[in-house]
PDB file of C-alpha atoms in Angstrom:
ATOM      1  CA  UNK A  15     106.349  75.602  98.694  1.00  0.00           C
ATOM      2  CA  UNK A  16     105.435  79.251  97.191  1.00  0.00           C
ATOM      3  CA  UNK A  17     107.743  82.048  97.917  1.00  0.00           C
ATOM      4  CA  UNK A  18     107.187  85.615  97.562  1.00  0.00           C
ATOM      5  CA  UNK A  19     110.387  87.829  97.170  1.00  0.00           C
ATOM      6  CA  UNK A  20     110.288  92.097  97.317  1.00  0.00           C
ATOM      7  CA  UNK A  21     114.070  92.923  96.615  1.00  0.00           C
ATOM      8  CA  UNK A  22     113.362  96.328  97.433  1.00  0.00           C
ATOM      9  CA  UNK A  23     112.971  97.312 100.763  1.00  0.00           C
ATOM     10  CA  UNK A  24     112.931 100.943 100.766  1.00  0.00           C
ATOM     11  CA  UNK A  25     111.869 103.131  97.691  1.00  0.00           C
ATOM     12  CA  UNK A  26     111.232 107.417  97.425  1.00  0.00           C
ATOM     13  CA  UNK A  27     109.245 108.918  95.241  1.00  0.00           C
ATOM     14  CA  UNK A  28     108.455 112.890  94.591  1.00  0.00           C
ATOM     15  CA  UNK A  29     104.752 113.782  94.359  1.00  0.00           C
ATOM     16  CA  UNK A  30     103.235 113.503  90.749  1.00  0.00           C
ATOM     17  CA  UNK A  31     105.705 111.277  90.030  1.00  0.00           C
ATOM     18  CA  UNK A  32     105.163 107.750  89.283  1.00  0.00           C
ATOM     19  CA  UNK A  33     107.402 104.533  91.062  1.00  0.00           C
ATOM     20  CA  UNK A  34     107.158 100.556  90.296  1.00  0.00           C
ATOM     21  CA  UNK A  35     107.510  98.147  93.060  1.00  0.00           C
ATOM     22  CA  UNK A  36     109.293  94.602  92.197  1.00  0.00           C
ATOM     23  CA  UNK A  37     107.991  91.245  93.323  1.00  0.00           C
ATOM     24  CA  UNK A  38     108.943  88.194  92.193  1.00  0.00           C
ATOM     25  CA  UNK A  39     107.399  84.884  93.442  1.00  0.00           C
ATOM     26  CA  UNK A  40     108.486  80.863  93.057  1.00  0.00           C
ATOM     27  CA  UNK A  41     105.549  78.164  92.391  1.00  0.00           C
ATOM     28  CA  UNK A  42     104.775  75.520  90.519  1.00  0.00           C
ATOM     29  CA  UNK A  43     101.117  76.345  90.687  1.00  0.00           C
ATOM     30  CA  UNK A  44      99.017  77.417  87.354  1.00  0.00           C
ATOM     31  CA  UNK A  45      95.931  78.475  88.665  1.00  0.00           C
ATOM     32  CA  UNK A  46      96.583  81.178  91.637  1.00  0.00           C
ATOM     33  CA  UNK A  47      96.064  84.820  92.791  1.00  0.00           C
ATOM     34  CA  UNK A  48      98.382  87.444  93.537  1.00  0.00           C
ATOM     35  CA  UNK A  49      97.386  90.910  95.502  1.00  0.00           C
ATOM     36  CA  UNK A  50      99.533  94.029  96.564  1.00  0.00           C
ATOM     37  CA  UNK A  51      98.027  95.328 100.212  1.00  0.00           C
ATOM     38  CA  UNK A  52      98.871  99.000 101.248  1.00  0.00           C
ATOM     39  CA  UNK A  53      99.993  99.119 105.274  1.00  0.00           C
ATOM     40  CA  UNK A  54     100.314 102.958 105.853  1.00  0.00           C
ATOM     41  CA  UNK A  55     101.183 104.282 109.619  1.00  0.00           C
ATOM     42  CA  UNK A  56      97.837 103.300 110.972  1.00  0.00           C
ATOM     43  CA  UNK A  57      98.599  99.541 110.409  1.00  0.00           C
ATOM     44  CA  UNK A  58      95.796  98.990 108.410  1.00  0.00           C
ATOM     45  CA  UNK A  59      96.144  95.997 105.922  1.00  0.00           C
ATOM     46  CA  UNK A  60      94.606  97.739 102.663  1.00  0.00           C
ATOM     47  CA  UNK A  61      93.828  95.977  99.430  1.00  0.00           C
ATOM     48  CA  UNK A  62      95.155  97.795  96.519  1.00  0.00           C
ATOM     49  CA  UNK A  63      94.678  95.727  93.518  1.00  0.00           C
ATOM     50  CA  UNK A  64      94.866  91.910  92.840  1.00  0.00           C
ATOM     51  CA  UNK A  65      95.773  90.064  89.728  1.00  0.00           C
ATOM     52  CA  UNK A  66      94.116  86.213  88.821  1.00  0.00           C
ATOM     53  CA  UNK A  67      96.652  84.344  87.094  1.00  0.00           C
ATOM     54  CA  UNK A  68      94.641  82.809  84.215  1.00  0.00           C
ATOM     55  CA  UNK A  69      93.699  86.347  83.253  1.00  0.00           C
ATOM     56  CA  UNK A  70      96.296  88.033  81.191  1.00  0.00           C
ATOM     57  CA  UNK A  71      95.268  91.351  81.128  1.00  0.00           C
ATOM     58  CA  UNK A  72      97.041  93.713  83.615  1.00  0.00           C
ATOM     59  CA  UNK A  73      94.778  95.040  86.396  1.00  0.00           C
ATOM     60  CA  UNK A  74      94.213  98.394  87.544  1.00  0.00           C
ATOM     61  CA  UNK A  75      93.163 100.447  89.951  1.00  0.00           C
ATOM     62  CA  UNK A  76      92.772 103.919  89.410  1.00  0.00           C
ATOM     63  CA  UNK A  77      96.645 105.147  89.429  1.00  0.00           C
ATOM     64  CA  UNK A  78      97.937 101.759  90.538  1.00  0.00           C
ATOM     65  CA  UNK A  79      98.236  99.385  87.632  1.00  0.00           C
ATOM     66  CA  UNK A  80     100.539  95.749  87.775  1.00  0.00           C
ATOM     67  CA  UNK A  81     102.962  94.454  84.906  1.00  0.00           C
ATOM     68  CA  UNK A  82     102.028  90.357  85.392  1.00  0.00           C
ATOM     69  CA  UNK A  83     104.954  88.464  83.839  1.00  0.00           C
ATOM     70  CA  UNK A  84     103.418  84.828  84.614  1.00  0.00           C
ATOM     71  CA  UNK A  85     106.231  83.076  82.385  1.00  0.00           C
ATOM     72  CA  UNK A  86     109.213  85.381  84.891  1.00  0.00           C
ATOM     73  CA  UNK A  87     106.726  84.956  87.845  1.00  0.00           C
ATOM     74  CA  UNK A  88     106.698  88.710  88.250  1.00  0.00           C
ATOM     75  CA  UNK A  89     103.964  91.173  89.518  1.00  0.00           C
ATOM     76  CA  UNK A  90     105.000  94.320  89.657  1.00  0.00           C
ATOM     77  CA  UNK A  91     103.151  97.705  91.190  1.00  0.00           C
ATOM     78  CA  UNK A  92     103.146 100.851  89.117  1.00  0.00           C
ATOM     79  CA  UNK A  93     101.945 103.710  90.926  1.00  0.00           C
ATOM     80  CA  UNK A  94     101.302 107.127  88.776  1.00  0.00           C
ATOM     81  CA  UNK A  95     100.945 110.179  90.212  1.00  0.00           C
ATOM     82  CA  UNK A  96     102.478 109.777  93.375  1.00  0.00           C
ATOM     83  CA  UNK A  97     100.468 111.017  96.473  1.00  0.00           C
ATOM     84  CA  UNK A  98     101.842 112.146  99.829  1.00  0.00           C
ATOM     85  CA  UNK A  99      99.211 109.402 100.889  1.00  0.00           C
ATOM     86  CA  UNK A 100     100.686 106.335  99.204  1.00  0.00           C
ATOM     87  CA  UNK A 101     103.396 106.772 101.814  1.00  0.00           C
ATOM     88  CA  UNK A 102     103.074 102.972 103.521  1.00  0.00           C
ATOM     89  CA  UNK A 103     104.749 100.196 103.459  1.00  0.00           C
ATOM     90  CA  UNK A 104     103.595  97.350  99.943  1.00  0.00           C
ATOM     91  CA  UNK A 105     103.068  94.144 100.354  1.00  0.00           C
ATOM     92  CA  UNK A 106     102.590  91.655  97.689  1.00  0.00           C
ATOM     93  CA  UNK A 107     101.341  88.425  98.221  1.00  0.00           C
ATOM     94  CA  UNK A 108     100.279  85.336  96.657  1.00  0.00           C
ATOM     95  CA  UNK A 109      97.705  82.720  97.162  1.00  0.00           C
ATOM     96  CA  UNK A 110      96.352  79.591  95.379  1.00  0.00           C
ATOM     97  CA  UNK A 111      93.849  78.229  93.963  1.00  0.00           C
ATOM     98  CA  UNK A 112      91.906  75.871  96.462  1.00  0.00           C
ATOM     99  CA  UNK A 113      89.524  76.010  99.715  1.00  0.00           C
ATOM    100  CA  UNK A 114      91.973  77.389 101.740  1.00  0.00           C
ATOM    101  CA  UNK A 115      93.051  81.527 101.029  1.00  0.00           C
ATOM    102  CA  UNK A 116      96.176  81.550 102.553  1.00  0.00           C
ATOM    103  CA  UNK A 117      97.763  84.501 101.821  1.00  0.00           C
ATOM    104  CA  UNK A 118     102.271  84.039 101.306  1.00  0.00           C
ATOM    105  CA  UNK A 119     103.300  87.698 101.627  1.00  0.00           C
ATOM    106  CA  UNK A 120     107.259  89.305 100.542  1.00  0.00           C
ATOM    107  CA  UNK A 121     108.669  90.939 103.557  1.00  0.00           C
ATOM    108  CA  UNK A 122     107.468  94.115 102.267  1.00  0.00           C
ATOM    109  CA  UNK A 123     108.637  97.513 100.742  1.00  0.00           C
ATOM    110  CA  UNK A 124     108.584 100.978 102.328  1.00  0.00           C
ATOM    111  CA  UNK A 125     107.670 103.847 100.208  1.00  0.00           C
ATOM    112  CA  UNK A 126     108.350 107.264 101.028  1.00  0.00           C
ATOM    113  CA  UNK A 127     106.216 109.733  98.983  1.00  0.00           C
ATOM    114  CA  UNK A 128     108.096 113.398  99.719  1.00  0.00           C
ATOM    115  CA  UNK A 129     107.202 116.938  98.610  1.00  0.00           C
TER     116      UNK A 129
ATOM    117  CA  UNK B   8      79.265  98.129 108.559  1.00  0.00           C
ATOM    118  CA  UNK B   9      80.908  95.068 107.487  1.00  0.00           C
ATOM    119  CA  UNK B  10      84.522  94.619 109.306  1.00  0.00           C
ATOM    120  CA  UNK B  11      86.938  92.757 111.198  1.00  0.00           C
ATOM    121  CA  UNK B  12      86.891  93.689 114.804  1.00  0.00           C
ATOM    122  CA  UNK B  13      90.052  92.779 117.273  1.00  0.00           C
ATOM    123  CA  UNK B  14      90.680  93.583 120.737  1.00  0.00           C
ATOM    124  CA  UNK B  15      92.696  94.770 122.093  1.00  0.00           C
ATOM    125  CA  UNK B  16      94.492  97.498 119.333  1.00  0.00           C
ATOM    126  CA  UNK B  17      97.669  97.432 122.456  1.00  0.00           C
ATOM    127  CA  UNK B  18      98.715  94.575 124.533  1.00  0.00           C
ATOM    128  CA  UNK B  19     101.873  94.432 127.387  1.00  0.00           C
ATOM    129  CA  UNK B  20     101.764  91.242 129.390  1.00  0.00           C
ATOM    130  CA  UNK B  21     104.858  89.367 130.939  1.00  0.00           C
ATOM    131  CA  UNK B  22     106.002  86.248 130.061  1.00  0.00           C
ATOM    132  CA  UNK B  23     103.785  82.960 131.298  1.00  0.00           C
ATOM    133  CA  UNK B  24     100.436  84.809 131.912  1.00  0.00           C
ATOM    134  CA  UNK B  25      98.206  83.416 129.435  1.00  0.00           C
ATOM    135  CA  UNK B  26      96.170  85.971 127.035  1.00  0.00           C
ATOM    136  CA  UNK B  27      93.217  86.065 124.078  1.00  0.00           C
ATOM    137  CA  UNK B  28      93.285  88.243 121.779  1.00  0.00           C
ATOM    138  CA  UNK B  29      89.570  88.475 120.396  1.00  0.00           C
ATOM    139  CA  UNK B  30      88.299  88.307 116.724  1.00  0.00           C
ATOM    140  CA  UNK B  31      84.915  88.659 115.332  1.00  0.00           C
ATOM    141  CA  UNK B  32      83.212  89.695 111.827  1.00  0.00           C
ATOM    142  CA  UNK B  33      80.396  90.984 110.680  1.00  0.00           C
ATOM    143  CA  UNK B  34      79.691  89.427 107.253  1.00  0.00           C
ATOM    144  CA  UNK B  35      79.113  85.654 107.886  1.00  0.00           C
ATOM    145  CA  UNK B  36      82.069  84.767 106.443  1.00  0.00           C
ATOM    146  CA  UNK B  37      83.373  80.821 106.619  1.00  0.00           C
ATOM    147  CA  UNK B  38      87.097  81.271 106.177  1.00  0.00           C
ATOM    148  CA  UNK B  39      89.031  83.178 109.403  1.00  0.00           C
ATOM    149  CA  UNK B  40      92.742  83.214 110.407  1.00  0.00           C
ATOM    150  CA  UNK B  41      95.530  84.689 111.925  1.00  0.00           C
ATOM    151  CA  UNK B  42      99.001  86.062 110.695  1.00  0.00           C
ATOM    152  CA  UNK B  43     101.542  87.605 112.753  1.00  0.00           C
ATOM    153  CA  UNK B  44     104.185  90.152 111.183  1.00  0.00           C
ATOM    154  CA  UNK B  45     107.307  90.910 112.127  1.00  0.00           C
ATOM    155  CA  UNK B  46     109.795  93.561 110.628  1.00  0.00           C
ATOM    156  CA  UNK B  47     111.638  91.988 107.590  1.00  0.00           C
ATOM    157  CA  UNK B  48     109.567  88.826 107.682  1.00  0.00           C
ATOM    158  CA  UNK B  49     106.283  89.939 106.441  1.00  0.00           C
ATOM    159  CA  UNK B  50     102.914  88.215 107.379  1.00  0.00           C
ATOM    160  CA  UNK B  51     103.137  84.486 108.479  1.00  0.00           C
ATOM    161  CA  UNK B  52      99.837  82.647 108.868  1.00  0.00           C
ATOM    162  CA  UNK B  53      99.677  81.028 112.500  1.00  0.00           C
ATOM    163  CA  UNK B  54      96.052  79.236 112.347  1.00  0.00           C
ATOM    164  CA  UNK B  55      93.316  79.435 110.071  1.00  0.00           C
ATOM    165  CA  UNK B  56      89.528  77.979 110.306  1.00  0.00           C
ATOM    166  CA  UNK B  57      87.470  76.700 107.220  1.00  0.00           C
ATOM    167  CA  UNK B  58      84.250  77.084 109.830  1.00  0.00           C
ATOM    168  CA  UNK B  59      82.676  75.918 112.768  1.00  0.00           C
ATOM    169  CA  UNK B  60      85.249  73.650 114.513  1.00  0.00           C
ATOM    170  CA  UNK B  61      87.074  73.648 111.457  1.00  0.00           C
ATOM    171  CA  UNK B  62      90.883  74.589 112.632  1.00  0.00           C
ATOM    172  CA  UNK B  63      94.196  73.770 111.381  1.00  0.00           C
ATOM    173  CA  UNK B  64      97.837  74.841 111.452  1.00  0.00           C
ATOM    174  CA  UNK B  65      99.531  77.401 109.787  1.00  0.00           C
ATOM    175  CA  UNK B  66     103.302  78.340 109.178  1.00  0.00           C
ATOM    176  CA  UNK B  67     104.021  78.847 112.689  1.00  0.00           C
ATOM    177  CA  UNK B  68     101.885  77.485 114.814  1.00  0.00           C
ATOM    178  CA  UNK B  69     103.558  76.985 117.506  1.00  0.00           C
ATOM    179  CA  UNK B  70     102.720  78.591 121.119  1.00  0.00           C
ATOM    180  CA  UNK B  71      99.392  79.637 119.546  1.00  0.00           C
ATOM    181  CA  UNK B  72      95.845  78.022 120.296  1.00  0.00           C
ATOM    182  CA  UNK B  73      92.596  78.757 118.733  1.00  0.00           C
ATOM    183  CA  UNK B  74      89.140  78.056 118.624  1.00  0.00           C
ATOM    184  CA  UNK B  75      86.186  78.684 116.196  1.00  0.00           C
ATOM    185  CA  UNK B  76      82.829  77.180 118.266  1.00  0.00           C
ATOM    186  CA  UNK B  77      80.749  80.490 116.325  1.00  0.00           C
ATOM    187  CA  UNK B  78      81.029  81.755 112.799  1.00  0.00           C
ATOM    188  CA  UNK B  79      82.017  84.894 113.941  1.00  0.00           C
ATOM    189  CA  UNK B  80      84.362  84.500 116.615  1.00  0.00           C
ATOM    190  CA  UNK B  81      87.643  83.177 115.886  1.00  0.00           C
ATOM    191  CA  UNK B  82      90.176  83.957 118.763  1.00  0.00           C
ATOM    192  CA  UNK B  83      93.729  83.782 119.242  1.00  0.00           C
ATOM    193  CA  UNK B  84      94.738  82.332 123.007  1.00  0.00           C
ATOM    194  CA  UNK B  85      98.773  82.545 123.918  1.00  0.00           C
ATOM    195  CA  UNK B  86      98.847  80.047 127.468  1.00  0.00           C
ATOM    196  CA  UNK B  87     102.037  81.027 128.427  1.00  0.00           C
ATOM    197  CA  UNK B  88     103.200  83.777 126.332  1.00  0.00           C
ATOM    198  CA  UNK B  89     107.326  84.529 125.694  1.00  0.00           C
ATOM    199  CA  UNK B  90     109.286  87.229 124.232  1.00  0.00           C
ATOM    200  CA  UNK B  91     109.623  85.473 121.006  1.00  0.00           C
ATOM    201  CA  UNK B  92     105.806  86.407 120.307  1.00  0.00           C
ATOM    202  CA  UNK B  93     106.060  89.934 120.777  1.00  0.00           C
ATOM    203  CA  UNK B  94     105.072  91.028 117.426  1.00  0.00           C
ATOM    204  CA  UNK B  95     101.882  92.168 115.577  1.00  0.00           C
ATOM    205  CA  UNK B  96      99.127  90.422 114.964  1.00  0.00           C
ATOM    206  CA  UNK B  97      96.293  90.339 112.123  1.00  0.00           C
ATOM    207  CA  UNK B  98      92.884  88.601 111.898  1.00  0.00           C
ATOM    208  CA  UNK B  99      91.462  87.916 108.498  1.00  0.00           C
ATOM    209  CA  UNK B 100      88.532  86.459 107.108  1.00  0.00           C
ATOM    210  CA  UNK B 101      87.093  85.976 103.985  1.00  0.00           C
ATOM    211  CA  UNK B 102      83.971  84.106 102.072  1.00  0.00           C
ATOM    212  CA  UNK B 103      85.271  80.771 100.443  1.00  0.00           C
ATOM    213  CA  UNK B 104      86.069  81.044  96.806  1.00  0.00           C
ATOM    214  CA  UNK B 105      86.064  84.693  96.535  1.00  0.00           C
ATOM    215  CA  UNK B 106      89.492  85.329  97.331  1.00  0.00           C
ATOM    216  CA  UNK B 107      89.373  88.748  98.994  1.00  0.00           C
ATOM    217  CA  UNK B 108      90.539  88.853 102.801  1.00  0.00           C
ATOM    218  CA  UNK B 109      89.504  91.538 104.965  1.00  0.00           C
ATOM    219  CA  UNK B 110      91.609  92.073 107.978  1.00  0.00           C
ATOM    220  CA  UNK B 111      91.326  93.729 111.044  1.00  0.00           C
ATOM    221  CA  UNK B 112      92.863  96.635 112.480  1.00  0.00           C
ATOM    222  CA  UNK B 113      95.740  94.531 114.108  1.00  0.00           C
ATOM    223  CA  UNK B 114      96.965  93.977 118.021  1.00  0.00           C
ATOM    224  CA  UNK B 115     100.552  95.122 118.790  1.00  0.00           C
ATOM    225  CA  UNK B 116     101.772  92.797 121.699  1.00  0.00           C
ATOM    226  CA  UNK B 117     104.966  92.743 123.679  1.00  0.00           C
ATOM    227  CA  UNK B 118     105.854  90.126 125.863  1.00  0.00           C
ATOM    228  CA  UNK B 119     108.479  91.391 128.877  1.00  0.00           C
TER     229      UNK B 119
END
């Protein structure tokens, strides 16, 4: 079974600044996706960028870019420039290849973006 | 505009009395399905539907009923709800093989 692991579960970061997110996940999968979604205050589930494993180029977003370590099985968030926005809580999550898009999410990290 | 539409946003019910909790999109999609979060837990699929009455089990299934006789429609049905399911819930669906889930706005329910 595919786990998804966000050792973090708080971060702060000052405006302008830039942070990185950790996640780590476990499978024994080759082909598969992996996605960060952006839950601010309003609940919303927001996709912020998503990585397909058999593509090794990093993707990016505008200010949010990913370091994916496929050997480590690690996709981690950079976000540059730090907006009082970007205060949410970051999931990553992880699905595979297949008919069915289930989606394994971490348990999350909260990211304060302060003055 | 294309979206995932829930009802209600805010539910309080007591345990035993049986709710639905609605779910319906907009862009013909065949994939739907529900996840329920909880703090420190993340988002745990309960059901999902590959299309018309298509349904199987998620993660944790249990307690939960759904049914998908339209496209659109996909709801969530709790017979006898308990406190153990207070939590918040998520409906998703997406177009097969694209891999890009839109979700709706969420239901927060609490079960006295």
């Amino acid at each position: 079974a595919q786990t998804v692991t966000q050792s973090q579960p708080e971060m702060s970061v000052q405006e302008a600044e830039t942070v990185t997110l950790s996640c780590t996940y476990d499978t024994s999968e080759n082909n598969y996706y992996l996605f960060w979604y952006k839950q601010p205050p309003s609940r919303q589930m927001i996709l912020v960028i998503r990585q397909e494993a058999y593509k090794q180029q990093n993707a990016t977003e505008n200010r949010f870019s990913v370091n994916f370590q496929k050997a480590a099985k690690s996709f981690s968030l950079k976000i540059s420039d730090s907006q009082l926005g970007d205060t949410a809580m970051y999931f990553c999550a992880f699905m595979k290849h297949g008919d069915t898009d289930k989606l394994i999410f971490g348990t999350g990290t909260r990211l304060q973006v302060f003055p | 505009e294309a979206q995932v539409t829930q009802n209600p946003r805010y539910l309080i019910t007591v345990t035993g009395k049986k709710l639905t909790v609605t779910c319906s999109q907009n862009m013909n999609h065949e994939y739907m399905s529900w996840y329920r979060q909880d703090p420190g837990l993340g988002l745990r699929q309960i059901y999902y539907s590959m299309n018309v009455e298509v349904t199987d089990k998620g993660d944790v299934p249990e307690g939960y009923k759904v049914s998908r006789k339209e496209k659109r429609n996909f709801p969530l049905i709790l017979e006898s709800p308990s406190p153990n399911q207070t939590s918040l819930y998520f409906c998703a669906s997406s177009p097969t093989r694209t891999k890009t889930m839109f979700f709706g706005s969420g239901t927060q329910l609490s079960v006295l």
